[in-house]
CSV table of C-alpha atoms in Angstrom, one decimal:
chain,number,residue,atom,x,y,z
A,1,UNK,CA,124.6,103.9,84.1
A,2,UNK,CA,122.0,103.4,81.7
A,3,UNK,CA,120.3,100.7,83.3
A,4,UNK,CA,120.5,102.7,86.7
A,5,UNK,CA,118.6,105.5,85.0
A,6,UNK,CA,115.6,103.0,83.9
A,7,UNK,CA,115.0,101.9,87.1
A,8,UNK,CA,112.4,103.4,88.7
A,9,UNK,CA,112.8,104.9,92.0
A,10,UNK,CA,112.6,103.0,94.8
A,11,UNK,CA,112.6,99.2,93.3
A,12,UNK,CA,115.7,97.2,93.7
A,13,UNK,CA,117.4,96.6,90.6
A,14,UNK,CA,121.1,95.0,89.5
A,15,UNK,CA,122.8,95.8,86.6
A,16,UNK,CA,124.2,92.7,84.0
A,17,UNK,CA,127.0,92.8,85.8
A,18,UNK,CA,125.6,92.1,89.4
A,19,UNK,CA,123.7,89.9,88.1
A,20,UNK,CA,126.4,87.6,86.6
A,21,UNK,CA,128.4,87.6,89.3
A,22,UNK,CA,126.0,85.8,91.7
A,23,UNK,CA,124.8,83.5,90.0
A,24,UNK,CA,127.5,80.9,88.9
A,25,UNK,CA,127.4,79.4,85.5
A,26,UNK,CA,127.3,76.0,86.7
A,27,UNK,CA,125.5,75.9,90.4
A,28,UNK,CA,127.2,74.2,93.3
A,29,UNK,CA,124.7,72.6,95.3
A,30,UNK,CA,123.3,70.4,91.9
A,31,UNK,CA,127.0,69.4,91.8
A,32,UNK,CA,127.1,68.6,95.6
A,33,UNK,CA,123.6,66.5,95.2
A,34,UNK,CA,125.1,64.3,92.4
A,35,UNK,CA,128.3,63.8,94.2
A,36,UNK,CA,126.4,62.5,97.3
A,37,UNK,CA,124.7,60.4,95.4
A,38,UNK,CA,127.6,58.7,93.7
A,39,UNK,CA,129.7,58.4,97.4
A,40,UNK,CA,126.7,57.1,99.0
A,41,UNK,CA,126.7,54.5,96.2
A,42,UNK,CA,130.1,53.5,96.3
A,43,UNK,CA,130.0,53.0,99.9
A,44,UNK,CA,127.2,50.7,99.8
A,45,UNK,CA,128.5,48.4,96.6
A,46,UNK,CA,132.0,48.4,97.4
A,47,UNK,CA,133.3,45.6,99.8
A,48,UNK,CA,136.7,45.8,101.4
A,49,UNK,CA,137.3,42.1,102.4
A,50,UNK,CA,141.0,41.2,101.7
A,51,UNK,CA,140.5,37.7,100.1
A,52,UNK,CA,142.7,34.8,100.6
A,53,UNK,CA,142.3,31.1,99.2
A,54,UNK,CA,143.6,27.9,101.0
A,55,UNK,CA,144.5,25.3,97.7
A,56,UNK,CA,143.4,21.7,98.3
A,57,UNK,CA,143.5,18.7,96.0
A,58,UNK,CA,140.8,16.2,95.7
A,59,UNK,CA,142.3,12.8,94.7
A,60,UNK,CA,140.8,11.1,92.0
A,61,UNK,CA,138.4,7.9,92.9
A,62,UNK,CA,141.3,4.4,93.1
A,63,UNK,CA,143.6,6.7,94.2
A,64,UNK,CA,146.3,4.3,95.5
A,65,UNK,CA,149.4,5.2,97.6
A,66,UNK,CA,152.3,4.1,95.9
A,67,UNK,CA,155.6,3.4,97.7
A,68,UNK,CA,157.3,6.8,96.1
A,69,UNK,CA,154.1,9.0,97.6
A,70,UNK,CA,153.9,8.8,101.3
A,71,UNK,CA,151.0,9.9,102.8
A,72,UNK,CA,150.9,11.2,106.7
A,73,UNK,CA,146.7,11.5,108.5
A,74,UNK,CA,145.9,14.3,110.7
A,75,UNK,CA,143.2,14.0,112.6
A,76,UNK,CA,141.0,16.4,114.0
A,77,UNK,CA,138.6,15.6,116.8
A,78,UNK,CA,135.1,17.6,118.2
A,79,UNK,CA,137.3,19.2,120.8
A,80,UNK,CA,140.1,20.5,118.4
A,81,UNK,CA,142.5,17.8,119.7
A,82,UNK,CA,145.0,17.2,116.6
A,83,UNK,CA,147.0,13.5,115.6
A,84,UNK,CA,149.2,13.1,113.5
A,85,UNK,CA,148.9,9.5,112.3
A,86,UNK,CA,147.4,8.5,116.0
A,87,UNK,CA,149.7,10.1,118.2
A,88,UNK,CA,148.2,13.5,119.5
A,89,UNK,CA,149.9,16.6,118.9
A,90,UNK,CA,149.8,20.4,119.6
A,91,UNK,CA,149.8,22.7,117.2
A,92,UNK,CA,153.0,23.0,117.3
A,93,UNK,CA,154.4,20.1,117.3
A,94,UNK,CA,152.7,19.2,114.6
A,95,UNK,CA,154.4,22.2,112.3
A,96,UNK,CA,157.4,20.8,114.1
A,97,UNK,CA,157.3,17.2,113.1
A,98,UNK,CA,155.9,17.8,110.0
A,99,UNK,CA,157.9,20.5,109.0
A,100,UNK,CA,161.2,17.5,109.9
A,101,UNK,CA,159.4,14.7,107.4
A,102,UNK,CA,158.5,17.4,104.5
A,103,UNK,CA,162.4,18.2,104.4
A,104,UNK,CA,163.3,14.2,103.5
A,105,UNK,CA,160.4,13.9,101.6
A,106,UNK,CA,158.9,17.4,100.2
A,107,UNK,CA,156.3,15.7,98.1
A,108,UNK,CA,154.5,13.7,101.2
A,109,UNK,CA,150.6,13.9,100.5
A,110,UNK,CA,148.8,15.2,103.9
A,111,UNK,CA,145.4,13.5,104.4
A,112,UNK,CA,143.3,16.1,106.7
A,113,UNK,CA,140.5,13.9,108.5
A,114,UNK,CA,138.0,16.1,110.3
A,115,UNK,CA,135.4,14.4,112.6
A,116,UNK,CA,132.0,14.9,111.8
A,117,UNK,CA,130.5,17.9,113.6
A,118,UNK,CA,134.3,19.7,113.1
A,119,UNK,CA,133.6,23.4,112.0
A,120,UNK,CA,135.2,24.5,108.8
A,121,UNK,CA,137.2,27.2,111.0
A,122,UNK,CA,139.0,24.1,112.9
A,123,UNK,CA,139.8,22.5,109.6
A,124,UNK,CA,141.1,25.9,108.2
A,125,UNK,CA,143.3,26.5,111.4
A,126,UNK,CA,144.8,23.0,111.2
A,127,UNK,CA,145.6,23.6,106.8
A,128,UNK,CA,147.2,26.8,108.1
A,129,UNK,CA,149.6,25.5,110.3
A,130,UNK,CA,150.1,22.6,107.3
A,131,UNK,CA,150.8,25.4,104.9
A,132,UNK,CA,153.1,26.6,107.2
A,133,UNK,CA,155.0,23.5,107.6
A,134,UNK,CA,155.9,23.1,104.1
A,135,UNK,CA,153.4,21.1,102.7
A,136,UNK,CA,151.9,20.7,99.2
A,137,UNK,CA,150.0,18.2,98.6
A,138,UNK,CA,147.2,18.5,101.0
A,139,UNK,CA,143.5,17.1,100.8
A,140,UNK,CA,140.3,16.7,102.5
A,141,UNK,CA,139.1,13.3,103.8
A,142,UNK,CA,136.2,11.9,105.3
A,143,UNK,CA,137.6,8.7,106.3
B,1,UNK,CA,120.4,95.9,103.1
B,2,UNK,CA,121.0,94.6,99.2
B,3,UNK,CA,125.0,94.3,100.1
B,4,UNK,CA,124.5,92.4,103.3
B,5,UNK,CA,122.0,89.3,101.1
B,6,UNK,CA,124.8,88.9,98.8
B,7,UNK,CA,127.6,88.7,101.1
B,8,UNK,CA,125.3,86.2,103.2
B,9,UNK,CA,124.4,84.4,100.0
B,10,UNK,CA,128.2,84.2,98.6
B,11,UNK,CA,129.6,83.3,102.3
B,12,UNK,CA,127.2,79.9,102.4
B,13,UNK,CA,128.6,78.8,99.0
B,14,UNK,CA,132.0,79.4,100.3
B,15,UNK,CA,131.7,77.4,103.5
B,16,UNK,CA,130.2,74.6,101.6
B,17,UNK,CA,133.5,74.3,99.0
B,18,UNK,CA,135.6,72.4,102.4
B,19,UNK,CA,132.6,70.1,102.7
B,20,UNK,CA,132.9,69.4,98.7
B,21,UNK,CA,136.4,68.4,98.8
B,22,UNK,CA,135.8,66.1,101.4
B,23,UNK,CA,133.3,64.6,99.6
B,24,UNK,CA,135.2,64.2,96.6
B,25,UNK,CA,138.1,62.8,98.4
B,26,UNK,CA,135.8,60.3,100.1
B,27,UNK,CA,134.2,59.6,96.5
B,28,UNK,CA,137.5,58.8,95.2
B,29,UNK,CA,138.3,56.7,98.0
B,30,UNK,CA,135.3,54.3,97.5
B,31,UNK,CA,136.0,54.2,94.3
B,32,UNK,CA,139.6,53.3,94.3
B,33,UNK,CA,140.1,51.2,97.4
B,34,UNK,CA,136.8,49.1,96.9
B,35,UNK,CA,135.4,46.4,94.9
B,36,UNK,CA,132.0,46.4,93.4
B,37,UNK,CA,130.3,43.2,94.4
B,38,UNK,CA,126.9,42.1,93.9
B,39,UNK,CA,124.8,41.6,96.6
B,40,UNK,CA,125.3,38.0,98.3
B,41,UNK,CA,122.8,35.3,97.8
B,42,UNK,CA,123.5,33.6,101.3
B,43,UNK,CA,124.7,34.8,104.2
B,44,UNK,CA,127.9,33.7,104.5
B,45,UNK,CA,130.8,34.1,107.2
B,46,UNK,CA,134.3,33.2,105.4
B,47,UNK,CA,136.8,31.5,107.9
B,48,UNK,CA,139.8,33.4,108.9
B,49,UNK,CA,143.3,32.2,107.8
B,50,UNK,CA,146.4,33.5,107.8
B,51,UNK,CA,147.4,31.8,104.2
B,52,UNK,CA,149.5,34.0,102.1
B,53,UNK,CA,147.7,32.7,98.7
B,54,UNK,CA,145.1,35.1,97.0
B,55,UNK,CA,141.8,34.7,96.2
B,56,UNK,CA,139.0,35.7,94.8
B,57,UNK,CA,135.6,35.8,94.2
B,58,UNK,CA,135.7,36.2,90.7
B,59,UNK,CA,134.4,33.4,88.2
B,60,UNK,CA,134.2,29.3,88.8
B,61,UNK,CA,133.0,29.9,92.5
B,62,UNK,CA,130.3,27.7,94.2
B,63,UNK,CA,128.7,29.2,97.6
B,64,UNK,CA,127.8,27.0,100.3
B,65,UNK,CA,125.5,27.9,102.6
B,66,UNK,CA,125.5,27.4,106.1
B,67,UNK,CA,122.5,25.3,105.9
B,68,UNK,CA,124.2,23.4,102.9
B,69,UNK,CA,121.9,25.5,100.0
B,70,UNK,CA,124.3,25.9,97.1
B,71,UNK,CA,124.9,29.0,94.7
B,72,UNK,CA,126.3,29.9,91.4
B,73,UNK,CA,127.1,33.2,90.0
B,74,UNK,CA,124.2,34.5,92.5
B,75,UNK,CA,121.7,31.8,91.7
B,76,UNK,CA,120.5,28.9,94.2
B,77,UNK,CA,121.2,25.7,92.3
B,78,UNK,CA,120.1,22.4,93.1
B,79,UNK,CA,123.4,19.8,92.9
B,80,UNK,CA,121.9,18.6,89.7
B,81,UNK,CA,122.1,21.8,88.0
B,82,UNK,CA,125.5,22.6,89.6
B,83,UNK,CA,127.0,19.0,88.2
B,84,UNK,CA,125.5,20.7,84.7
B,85,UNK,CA,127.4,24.1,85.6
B,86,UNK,CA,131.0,22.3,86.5
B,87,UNK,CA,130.2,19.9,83.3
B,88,UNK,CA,129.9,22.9,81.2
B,89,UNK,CA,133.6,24.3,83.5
B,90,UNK,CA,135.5,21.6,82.8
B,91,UNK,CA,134.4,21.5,78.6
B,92,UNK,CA,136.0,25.3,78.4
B,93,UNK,CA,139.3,24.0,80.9
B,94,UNK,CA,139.8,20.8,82.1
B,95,UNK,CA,142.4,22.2,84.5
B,96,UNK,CA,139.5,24.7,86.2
B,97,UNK,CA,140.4,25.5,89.7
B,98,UNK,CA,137.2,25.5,91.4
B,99,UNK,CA,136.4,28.1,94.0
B,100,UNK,CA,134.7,27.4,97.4
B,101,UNK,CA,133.1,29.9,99.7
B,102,UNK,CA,131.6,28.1,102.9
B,103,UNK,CA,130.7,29.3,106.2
B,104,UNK,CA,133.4,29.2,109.3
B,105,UNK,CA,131.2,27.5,111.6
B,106,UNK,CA,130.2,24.9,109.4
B,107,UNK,CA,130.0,21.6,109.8
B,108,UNK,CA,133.3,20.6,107.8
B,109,UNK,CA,131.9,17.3,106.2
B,110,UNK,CA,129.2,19.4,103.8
B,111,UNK,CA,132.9,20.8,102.6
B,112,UNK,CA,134.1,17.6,101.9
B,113,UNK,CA,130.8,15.6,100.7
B,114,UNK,CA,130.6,18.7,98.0
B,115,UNK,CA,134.4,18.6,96.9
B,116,UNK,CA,134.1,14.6,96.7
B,117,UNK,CA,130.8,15.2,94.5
B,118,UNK,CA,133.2,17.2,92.4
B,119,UNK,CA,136.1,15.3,92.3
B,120,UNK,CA,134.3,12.3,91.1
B,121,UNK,CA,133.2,15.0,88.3
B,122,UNK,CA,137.1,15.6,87.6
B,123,UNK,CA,138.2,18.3,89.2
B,124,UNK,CA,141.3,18.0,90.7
B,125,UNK,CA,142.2,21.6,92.3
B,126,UNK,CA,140.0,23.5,95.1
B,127,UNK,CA,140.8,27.0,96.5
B,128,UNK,CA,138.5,27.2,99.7
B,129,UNK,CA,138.2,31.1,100.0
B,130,UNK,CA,139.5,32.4,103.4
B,131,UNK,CA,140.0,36.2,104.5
B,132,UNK,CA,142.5,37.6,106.7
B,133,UNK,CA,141.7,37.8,110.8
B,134,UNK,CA,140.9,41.3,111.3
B,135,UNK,CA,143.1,43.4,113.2
């Protein structure tokens, strides 16, 4: 009442009061701009690629098959034509068959022998299907 | 004509609070469901497989480059210096599972030229990084 009485007619004046009330202690928009800022960053560092690894062994150098370690070839050719130790096989006949020897002998080492000129994706289909066979023991080879 | 600017200036602040909560939920999101990664130092297009083993791109990982460039911990190394790095890897763990990250339409001899290098270095185990087919 005071206040209201000090103001001189005709300008426009608030009391304390008023004043508080619209304008908020801590301001929203500074708040909004920070939080932009942070989203806008964790959308552009974050990546949301599901890994997944495919294990292979490399066998040491003089690496000699024994008779207790059998080891089976699969071939892969330019086309995407599989073998499986010379005889050509589809995809799945080669789960199949090999999926038949790793149950007599689970600890069979499978030699993977890309051509040259084989993309990596090729290879990576052919180790799925190994993996999904049974088997273990499974390397890279060049010839 | 005072009441009407404070009702117009009160009503903007509350029609921006539904646009803060998304925000916030989106925020929380990123930050949950991602990973921070650095930036990658090649371009490089993982193949697709369906294996059911996890990996990741944390520590002991070599990238390969399309073009057959090779990178550690975001660095182009020569093979030299890269023989140094697995050296100094297989000092701290002789049993260090080395992690590959080539491209999907490479040529699939670079693969196995670098993971003879490194067998003949003594590493015995590979994990050739993969990510699941999308969709």
């Amino acid at each position: 009442m005071n206040n209201r009485t000090l103001c001189p007619p005709g300008a426009v004046c608030t009391t304390d009061m008023e004043r508080r009330r619209r304008r908020p202690i801590i301001g929203l928009t500074p708040l909004i701009d920070v939080v932009f800022i942070l989203l806008i960053f964790f959308m552009l560092a974050s990546s949301f690629l599901d890994w997944r690894a495919i294990p292979l062994e490399v066998p040491r150098t003089g690496f000699e098959p024994s008779s207790e370690v059998q080891g089976v070839l699969v071939r892969i050719k330019r086309g995407g034509e599989v073998d499986l130790n010379g005889i050509p096989v589809t995809g799945g006949a080669l789960i199949q068959q090999l999926g038949r020897l790793l149950e007599t002998s689970p600890n069979v080492r499978v030699l993977v022998q890309p051509q040259a000129g084989v993309p990596l994706q090729e290879v990576v289909r052919v180790l799925d299907g190994l993996s999904e066979a049974g088997a273990r023991h499974v390397s890279l080879v060049k010839r | 004509m005072k009441f009407t600017l404070r009702t117009a200036r009160s009503d903007s602040e509350q029609s921006v609070i539904p646009l803060v909560n998304i925000v916030f939920l989106l925020l929380i999101f990123f930050m949950l469901a991602g990973q921070l990664t650095t930036p990658e130092l090649f371009r490089i297009e993982p193949p697709f497989s369906d294996s059911r083993t996890r990996g990741s791109t944390s520590d002991t990982l070599i990238l390969l480059s399309p073009t057959g460039e090779l990178g550690v911990d975001g660095k182009p190394v020569t093979v030299e210096q890269l023989r140094d790095i697995v050296a100094v890897w297989l000092t701290a763990d002789p049993a260090t599972v080395v992690k590959l990250k080539a491209d999907a339409s490479m040529d699939s001899h670079k693969v196995i030229e670098l993971s003879e290098s490194l067998r003949d270095q003594g590493v015995s185990r590979l994990l050739l990084l993969t990510t699941l087919p999308s969709g």
